[in-house]
Short mmCIF file of C-alpha atoms and ligand atoms in Angstrom, two decimals:
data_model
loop_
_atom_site.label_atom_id
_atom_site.label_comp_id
_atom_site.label_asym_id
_atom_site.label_seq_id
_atom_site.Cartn_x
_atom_site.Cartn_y
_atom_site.Cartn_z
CA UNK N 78 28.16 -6.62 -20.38
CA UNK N 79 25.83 -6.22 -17.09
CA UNK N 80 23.19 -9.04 -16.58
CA UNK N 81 20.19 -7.89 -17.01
CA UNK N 82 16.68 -7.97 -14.42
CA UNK N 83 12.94 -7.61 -15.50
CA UNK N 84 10.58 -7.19 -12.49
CA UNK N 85 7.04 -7.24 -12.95
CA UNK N 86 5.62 -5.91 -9.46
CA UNK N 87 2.00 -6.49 -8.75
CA UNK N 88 -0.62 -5.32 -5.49
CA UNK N 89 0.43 -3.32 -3.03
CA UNK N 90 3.19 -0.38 -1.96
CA UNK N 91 4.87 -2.78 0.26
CA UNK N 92 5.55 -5.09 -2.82
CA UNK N 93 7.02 -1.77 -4.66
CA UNK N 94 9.52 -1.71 -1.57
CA UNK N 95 10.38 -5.77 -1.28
CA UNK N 96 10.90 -4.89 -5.08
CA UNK N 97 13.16 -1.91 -4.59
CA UNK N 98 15.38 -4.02 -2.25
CA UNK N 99 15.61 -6.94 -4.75
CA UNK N 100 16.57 -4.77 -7.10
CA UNK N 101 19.24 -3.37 -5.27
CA UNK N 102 20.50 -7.03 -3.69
CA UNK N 103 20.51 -8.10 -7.47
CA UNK N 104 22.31 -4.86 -8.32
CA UNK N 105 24.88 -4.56 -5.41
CA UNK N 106 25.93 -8.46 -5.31
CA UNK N 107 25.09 -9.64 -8.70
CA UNK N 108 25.74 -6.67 -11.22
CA UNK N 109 22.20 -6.87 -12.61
CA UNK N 110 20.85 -3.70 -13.79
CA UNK N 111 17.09 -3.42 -14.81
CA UNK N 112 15.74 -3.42 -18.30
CA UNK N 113 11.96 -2.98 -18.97
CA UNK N 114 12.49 -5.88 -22.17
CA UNK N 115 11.33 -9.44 -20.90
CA UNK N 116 12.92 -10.73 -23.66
CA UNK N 117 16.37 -9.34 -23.21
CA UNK N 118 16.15 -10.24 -19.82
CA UNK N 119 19.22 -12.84 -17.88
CA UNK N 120 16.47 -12.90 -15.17
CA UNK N 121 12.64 -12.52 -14.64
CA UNK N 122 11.11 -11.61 -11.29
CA UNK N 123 6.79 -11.47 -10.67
CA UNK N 124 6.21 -10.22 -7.39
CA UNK N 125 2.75 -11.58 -7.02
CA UNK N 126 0.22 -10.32 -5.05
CA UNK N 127 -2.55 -13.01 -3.56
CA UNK N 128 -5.35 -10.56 -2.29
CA UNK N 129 -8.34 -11.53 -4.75
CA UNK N 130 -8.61 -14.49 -6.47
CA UNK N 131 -8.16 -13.35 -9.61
CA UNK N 132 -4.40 -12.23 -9.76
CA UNK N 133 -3.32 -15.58 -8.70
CA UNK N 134 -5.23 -17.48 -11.81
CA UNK N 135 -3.38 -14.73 -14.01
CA UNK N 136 0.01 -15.58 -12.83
CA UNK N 137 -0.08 -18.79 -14.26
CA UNK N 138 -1.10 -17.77 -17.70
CA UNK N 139 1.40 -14.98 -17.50
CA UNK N 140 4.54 -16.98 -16.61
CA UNK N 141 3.66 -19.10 -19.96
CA UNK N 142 4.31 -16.06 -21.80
CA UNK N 143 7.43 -15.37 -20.18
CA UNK N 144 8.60 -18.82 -20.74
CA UNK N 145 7.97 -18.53 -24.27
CA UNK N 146 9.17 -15.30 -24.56
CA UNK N 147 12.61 -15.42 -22.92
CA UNK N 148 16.16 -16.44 -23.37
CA UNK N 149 16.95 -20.29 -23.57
CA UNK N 150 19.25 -19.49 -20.65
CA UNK N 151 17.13 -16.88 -18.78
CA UNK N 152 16.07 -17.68 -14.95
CA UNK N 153 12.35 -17.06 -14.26
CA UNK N 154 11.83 -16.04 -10.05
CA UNK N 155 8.08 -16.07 -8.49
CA UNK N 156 8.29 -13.69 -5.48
CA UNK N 157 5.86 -11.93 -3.24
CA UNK N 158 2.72 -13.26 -1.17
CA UNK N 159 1.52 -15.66 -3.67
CA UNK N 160 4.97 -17.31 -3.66
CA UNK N 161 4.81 -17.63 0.23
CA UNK N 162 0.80 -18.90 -0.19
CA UNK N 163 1.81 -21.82 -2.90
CA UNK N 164 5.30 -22.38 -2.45
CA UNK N 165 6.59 -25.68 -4.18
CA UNK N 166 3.02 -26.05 -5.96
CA UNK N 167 4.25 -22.99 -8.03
CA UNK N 168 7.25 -25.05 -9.66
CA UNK N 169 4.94 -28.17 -9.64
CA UNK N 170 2.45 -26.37 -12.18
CA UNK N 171 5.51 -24.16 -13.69
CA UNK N 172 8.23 -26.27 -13.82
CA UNK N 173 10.26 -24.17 -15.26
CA UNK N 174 10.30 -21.80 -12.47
CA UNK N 175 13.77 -21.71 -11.35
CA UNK N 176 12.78 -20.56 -7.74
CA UNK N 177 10.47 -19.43 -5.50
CA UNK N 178 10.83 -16.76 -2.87
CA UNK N 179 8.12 -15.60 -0.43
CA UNK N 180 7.13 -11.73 0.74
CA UNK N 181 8.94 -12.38 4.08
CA UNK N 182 12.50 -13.36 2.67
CA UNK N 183 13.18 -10.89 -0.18
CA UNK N 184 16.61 -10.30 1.30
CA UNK N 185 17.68 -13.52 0.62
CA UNK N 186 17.28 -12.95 -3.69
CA UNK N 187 20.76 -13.26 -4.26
CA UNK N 188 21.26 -16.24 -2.21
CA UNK N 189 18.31 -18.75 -4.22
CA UNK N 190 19.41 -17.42 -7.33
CA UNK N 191 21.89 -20.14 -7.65
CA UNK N 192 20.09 -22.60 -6.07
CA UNK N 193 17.91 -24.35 -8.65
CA UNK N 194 14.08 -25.03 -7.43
CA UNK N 195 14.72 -22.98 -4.50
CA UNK N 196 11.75 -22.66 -2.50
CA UNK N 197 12.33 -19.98 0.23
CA UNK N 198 9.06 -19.64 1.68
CA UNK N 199 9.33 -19.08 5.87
CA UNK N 200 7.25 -16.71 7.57
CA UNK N 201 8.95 -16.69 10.76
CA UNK N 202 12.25 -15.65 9.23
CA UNK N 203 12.92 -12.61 10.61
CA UNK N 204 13.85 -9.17 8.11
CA UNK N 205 13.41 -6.55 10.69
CA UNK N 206 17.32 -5.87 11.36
CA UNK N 207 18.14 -6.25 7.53
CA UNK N 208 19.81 -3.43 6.54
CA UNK N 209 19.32 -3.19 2.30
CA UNK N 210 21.46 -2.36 -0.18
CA UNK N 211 19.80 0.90 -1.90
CA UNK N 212 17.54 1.58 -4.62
CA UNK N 213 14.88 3.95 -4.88
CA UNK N 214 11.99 3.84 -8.06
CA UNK N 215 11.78 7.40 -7.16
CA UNK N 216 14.16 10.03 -6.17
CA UNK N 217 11.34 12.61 -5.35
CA UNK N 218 9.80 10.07 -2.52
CA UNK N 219 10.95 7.08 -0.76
CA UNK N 220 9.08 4.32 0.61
CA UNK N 221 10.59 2.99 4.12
CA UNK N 222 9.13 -0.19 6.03
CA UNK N 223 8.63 0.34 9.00
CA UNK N 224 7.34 -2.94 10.02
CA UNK N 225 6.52 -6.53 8.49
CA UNK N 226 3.97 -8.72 8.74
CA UNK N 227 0.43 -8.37 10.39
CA UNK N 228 -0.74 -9.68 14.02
CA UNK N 229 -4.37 -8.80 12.84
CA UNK N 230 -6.63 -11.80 12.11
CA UNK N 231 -9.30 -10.60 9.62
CA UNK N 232 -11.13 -13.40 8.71
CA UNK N 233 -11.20 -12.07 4.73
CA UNK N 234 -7.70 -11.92 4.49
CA UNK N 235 -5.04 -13.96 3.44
CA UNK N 236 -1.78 -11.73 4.20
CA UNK N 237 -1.32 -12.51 8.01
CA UNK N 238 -0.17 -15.76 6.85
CA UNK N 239 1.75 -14.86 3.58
CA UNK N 240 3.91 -12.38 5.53
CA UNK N 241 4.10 -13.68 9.08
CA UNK N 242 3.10 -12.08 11.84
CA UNK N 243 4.20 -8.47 12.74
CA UNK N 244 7.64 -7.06 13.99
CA UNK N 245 8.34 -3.52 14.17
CA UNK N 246 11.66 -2.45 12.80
CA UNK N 247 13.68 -0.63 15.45
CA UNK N 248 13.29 3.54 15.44
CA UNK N 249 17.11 3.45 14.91
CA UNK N 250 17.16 1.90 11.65
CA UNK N 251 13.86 3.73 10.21
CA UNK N 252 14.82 7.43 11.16
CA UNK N 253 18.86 6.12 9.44
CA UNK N 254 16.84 5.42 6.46
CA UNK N 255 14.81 9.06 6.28
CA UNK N 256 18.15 10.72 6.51
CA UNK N 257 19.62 8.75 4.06
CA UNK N 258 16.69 9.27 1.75
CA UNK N 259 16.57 13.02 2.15
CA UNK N 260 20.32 13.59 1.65
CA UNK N 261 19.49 11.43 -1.37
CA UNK N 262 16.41 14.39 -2.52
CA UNK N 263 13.65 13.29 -1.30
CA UNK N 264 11.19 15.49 0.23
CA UNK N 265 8.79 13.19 0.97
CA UNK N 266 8.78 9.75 2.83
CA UNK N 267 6.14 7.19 2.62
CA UNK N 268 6.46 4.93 6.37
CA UNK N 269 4.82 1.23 5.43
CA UNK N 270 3.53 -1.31 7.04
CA UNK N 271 0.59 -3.75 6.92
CA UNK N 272 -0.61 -1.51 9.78
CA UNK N 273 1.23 1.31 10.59
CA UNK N 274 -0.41 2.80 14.00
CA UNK N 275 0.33 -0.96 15.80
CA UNK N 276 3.94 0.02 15.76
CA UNK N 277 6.08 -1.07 18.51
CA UNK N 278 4.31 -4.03 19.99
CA UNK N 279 6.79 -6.37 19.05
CA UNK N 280 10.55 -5.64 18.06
CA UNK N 281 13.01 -8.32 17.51
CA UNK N 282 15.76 -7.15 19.61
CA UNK N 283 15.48 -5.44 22.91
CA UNK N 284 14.59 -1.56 21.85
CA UNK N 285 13.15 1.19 23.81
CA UNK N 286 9.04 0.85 23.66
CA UNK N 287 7.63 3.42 21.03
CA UNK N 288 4.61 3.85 19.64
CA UNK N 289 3.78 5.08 16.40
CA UNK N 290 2.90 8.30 17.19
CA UNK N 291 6.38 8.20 18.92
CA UNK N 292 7.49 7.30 15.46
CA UNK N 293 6.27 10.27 13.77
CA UNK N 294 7.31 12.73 16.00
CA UNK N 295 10.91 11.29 15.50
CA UNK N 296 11.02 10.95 12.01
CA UNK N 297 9.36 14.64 11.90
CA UNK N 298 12.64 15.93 13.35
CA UNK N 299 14.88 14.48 10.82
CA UNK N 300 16.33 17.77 9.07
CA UNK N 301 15.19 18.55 5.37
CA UNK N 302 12.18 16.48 5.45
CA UNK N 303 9.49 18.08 4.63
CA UNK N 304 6.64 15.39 4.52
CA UNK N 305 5.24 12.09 6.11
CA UNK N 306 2.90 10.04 4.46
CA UNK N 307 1.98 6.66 5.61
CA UNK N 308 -0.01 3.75 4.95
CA UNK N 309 -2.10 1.77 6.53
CA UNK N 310 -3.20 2.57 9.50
CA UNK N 311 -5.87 0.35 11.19
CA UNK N 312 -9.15 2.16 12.25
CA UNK N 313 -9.18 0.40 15.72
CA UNK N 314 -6.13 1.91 16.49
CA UNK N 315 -6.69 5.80 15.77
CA UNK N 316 -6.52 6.92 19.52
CA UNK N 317 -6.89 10.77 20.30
CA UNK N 318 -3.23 11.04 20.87
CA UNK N 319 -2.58 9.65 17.14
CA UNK N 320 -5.27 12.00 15.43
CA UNK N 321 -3.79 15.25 17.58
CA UNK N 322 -0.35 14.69 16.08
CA UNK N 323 -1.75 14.34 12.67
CA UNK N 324 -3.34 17.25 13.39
CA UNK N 325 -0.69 18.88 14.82
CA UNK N 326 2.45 18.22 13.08
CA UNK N 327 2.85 19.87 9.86
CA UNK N 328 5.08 17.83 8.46
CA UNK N 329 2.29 15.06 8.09
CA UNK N 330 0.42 15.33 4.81
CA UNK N 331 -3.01 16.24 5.83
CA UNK N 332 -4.20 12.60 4.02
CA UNK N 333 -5.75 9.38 5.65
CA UNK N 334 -6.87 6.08 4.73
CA UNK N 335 -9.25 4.74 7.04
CA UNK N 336 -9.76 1.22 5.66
CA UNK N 337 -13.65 0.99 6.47
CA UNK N 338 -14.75 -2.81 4.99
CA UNK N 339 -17.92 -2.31 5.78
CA UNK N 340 -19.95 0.29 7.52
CA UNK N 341 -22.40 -2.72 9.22
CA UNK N 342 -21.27 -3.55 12.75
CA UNK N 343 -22.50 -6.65 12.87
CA UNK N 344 -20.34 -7.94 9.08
CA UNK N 345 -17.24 -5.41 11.05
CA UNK N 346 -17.81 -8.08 13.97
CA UNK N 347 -18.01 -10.92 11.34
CA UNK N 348 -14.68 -9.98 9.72
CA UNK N 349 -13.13 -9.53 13.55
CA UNK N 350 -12.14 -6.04 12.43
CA UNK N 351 -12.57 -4.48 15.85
CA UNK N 352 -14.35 -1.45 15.43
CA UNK N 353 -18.12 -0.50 15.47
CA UNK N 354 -20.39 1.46 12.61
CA UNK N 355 -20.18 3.78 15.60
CA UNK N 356 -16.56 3.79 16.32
CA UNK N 357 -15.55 4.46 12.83
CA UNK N 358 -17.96 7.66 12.36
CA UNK N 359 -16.96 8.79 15.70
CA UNK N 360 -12.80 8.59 14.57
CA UNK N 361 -13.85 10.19 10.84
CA UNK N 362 -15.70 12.93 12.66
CA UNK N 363 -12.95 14.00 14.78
CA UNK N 364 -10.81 13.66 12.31
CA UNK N 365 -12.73 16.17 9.89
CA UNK N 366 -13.12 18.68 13.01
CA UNK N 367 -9.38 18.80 13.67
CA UNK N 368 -8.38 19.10 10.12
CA UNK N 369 -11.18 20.83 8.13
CA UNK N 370 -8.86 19.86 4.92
CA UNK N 371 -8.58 16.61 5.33
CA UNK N 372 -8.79 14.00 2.35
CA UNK N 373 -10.23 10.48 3.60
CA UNK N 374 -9.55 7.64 1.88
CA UNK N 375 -10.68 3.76 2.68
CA UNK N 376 -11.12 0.09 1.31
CA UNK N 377 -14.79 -1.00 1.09
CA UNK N 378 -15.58 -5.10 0.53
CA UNK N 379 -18.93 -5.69 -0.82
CA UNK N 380 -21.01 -9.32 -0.38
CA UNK N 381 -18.72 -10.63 2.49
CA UNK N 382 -20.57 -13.56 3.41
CA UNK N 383 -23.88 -12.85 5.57
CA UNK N 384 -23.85 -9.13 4.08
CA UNK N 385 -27.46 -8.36 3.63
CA UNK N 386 -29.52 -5.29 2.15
CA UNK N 387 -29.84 -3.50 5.76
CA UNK N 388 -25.89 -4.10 5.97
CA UNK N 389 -25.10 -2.81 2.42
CA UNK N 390 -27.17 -0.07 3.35
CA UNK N 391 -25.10 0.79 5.99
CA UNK N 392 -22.20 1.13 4.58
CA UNK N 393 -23.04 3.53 2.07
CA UNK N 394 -24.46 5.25 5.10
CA UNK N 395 -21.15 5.65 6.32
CA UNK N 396 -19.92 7.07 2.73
CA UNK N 397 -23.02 9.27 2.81
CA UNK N 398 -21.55 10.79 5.87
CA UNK N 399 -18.04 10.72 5.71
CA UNK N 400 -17.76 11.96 2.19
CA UNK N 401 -14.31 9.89 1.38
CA UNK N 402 -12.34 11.25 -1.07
CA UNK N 403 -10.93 8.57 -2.76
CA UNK N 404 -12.90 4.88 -2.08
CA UNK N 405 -11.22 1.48 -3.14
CA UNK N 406 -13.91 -1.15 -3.24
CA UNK N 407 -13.60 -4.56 -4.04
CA UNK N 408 -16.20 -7.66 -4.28
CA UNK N 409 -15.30 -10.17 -1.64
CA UNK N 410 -13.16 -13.12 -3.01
CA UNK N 411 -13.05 -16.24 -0.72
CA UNK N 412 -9.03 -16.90 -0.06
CA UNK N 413 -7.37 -20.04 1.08
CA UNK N 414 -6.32 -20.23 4.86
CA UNK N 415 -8.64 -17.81 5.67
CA UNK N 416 -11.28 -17.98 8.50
CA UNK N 417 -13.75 -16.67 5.84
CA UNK N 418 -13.43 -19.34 3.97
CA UNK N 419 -15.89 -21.58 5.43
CA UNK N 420 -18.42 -19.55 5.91
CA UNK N 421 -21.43 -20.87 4.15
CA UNK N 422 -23.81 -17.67 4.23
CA UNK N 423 -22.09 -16.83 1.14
CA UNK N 424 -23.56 -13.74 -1.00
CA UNK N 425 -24.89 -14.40 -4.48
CA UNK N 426 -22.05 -13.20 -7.16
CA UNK N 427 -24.17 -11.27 -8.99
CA UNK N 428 -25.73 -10.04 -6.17
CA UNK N 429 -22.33 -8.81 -4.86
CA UNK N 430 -21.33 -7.35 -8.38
CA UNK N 431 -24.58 -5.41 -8.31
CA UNK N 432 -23.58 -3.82 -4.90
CA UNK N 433 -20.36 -2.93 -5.86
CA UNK N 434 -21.36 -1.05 -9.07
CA UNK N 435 -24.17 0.54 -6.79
CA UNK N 436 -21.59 1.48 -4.53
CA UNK N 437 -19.26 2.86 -7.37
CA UNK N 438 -22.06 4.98 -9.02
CA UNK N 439 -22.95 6.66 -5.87
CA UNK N 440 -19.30 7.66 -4.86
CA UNK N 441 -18.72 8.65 -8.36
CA UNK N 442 -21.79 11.18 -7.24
CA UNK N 443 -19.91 12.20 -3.92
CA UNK N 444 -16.62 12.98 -5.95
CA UNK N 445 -18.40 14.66 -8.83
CA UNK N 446 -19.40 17.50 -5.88
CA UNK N 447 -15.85 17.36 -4.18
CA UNK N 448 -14.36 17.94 -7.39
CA UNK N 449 -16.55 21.16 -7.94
CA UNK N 450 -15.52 22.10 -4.44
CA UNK N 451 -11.81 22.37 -5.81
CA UNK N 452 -12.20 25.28 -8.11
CA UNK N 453 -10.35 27.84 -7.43
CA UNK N 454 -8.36 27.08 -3.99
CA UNK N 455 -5.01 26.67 -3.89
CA UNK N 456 -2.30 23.74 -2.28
CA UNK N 457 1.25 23.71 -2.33
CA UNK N 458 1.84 20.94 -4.76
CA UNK N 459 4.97 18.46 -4.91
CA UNK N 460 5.84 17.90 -8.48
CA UNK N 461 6.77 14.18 -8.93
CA UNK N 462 6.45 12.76 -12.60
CA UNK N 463 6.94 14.61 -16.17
CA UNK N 464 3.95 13.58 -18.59
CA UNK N 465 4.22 13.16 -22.09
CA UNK N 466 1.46 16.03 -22.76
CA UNK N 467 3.30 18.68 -21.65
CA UNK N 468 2.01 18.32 -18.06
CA UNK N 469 4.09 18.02 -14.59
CA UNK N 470 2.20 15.85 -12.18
CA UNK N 471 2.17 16.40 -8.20
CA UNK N 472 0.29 15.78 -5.33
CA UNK N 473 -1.34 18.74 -2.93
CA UNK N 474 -0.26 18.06 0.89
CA UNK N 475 -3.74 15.96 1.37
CA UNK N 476 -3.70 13.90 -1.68
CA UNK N 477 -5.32 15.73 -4.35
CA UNK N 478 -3.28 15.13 -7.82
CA UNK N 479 -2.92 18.23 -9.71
CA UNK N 480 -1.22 18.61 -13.22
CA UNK N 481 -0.27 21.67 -14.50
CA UNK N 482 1.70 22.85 -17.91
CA UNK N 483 5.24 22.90 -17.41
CA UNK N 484 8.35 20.86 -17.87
CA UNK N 485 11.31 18.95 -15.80
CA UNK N 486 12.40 21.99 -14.02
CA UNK N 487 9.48 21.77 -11.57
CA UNK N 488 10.40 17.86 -10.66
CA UNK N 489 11.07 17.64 -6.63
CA UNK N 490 9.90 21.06 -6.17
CA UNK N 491 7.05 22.68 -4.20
CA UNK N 492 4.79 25.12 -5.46
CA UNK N 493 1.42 27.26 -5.05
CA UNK N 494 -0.89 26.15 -7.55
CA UNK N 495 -4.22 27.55 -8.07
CA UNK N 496 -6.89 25.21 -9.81
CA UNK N 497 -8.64 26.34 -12.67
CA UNK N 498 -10.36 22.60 -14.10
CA UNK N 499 -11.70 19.70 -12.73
CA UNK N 500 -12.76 16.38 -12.92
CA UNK N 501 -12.89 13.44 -10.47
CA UNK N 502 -9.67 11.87 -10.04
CA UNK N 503 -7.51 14.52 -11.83
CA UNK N 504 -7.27 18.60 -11.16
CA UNK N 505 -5.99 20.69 -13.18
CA UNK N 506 -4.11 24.07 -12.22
CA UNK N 507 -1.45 26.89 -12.51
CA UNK N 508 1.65 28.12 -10.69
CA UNK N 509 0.93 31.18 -8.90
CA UNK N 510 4.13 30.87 -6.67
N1 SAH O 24 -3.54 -3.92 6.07
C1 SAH O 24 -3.60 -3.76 4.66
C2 SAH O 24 -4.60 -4.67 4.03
C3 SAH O 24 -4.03 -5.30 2.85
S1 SAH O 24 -5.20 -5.97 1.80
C4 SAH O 24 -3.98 -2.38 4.33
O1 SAH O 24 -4.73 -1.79 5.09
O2 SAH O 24 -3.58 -1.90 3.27
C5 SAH O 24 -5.79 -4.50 0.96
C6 SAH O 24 -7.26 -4.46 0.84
O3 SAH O 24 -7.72 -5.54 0.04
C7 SAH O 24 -8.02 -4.62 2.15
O4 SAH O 24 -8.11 -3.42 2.85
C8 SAH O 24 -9.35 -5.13 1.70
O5 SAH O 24 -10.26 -4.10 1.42
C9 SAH O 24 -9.04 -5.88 0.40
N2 SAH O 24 -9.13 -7.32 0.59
C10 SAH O 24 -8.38 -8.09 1.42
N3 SAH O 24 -8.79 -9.37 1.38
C11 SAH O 24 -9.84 -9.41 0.52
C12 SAH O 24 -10.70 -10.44 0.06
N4 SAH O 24 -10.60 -11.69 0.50
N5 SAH O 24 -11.67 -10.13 -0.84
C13 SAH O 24 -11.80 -8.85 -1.29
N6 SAH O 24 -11.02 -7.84 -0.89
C14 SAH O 24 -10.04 -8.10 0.01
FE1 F3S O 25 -5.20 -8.06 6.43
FE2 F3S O 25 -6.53 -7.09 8.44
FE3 F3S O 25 -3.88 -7.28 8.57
S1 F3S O 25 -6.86 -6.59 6.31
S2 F3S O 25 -3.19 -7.16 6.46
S3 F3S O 25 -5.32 -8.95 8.47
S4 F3S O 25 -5.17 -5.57 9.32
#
């Protein structure tokens, strides 16, 4: 009988990928297949996510569940960036963590498996050339790295020093890995990386400079594919050449996140993000002039320390103006080895949960008359997930969900779809073609 692997993955899309090649390490070397029963489990992975605050106290409480819950001879892993950010304090406080394996060394799962208290933690080890074994959660889409790490330094966040610093992984390898995904079914390829448009500064091994706009034009040309989506891009770095090729190349879903933080130049300087109030508006206007369809979406942090009424104000200026379509906002949380850190003009907290449900309210407004906008036009929709209530599920080109009635046969197909309901985070529709 196969071993069996339960993997709890938390935070972001690249942790969905480090957890796709674990699985498939585990799978390829080890025999384990996956089973969604703790219990049953030979072997239980959290890839942890260290963000916010608040995850990190959960994972504690959480791996005392497992441990109760699991097989006397069962092996408990912590992966991920809160694994990298505690390391050997993890099995101090859990000692009955078997090992410990950090967001830059996933590759090396099968290898601390058998070594007991294994704390594999090193954020200069270097993944870019590692070629994984394969394992998609998805056939419809697939998820490719195309680098690791950050060279970024905002002071709010902790992830330039949970996943090292950044190297690109060479062209080569990433356009390999769209072909291979495509003969595999996929339509649709997501390209990750902490932030995607500073491709190419640094490689590992000597490779021909290329940009990221480079990138997409490559990948673009890779037979069968028939779209790009990627995430994130970093405002500073949304040149003119990068928004014509958007623009231009329709093989690029018409979608972008534009992680704002905060619309007030001088908490943008505070948080050495790069940009201006000014800048920002200036690349989200463009933006909306060469692609009238565009959907915007963006990360907003409310009460960073020193944030005051006349900088709140500003940024829902900038939402007042730019009209994002989808907004993820978040109350500053102070992290460990972050420049932010010290800062004493801290925010009060229920100052800073007032702002962010002010915030909330008035882009529930903004989406309540983009919604009503919908009704009636039509997208070519890729159908990605069977529902339980009789719906198929699939996203328009830029990012608008869409379910309509209908069963398995319209999984990893495109389609016309006309909408005929809506509300703010799902549309409804039919198949006109
Ligand atoms: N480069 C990545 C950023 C990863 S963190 C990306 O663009 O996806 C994801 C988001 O979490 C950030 O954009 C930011 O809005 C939020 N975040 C990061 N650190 C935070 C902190 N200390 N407090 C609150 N939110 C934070
Ligand atoms: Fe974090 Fe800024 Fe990099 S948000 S991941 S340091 S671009």
């Amino acid at each position: 009988m196969s071993k069996k692997l339960f993997i709890e993955t938390l935070g972001c899309a690249m942790n969905v990928r480090d957890s796709e090649h674990m699985i498939a390490e585990l799978n390829a070397h080890e025999g384990y297949e996956l089973t969604d029963d703790a219990a049953s489990a030979d072997l239980i992975l959290i890839n942890t996510c260290s963000v916010r605050e608040k995850p990190v106290h959960k994972l504690f409480s959480e791996l005392g569940v497992f441990n109760k819950l699991k097989k006397a001879d069962a092996k408990i892993g912590v992966c991920g960036c809160t694994a990298s950010h505690l390391g050997k304090e993890i099995i101090k406080r859990a000692p009955y963590v078997n090992f410990v394996l950090g967001a830059r060394n996933v590759s090396k799962i099968a290898d601390v498996l058998h070594r007991d208290r294994a704390v594999e933690v090193e954020i200069d080890y270097d993944e870019s050339q590692f070629a994984f074994k394969d394992f998609r959660s998805s056939p419809y889409k697939a998820y490719i790295n195309i680098s690791i790490g950050c060279d970024k330094q905002c002071t709010f966040c902790i992830v330039p020093k949970t996943r090292g610093d950044e190297i690109s992984i060479p062209p080569d390898l990433i356009v390999a890995e769209v072909r291979k995904a495509v003969e595999n079914g996929a339509k649709e390829v997501f390209l990750l990386g902490q932030n995607v448009n500073n491709y190419g500064r640094r490689f590992s091994d000597v490779n021909d400079k290329m940009n990221f706009t480079e990138l997409l034009r490559r990948v673009s040309a890779v037979e069968g594919l028939e779209r790009i989506r990627f995430t994130s891009p970093h405002p500073f770095h949304m040149d003119d050449e990068f928004l014509e090729e958007f623009a231009r190349n329709p093989k690029i879903c018409k979608s972008m996140h534009m992680p704002l933080q905060s619309g007030s130049t001088d908490i943008l300087k505070a948080m050495k993000r790069g940009y201006t109030k000014e800048w920002f508006l200036n690349r989200a206007r463009k933006l909306r002039e060469l692609v009238p369809d565009v959907s915007i979406s963006t990360d907003i942090i409310v009460a960073f320390p020193g944030e005051s009424d006349a900088d709140f104000e500003d940024t829902l200026d900038v939402m007042k103006e730019v009209r994002f379509e989808q907004v993820f906002s978040f109350k500053y949380s102070p992290r460990p080895l972050t420049e932010a850190e010290s800062f004493t003009n801290v925010v009060d907290s229920e100052l800073g949960s007032f702002r962010l449900s002010t915030l909330q309210a008035y882009q529930d407004t903004i989406l309540d008359s983009i919604s009503a906008g919908l009704l009636g036009k039509e997208y070519d929709v890729y159908f990605e997930e069977l529902r339980s209530d009789g719906y198929v599920a699939g996203r328009s080109d830029n990012n608008i969900m869409i379910k309509v009635k209908g069963s398995e046969e319209w999984l990893g197909k495109i389609a016309r779809v006309k909408i005929t309901e809506v509300s703010r985070s799902v549309q409804y529709g039919e198949i006109i073609a």
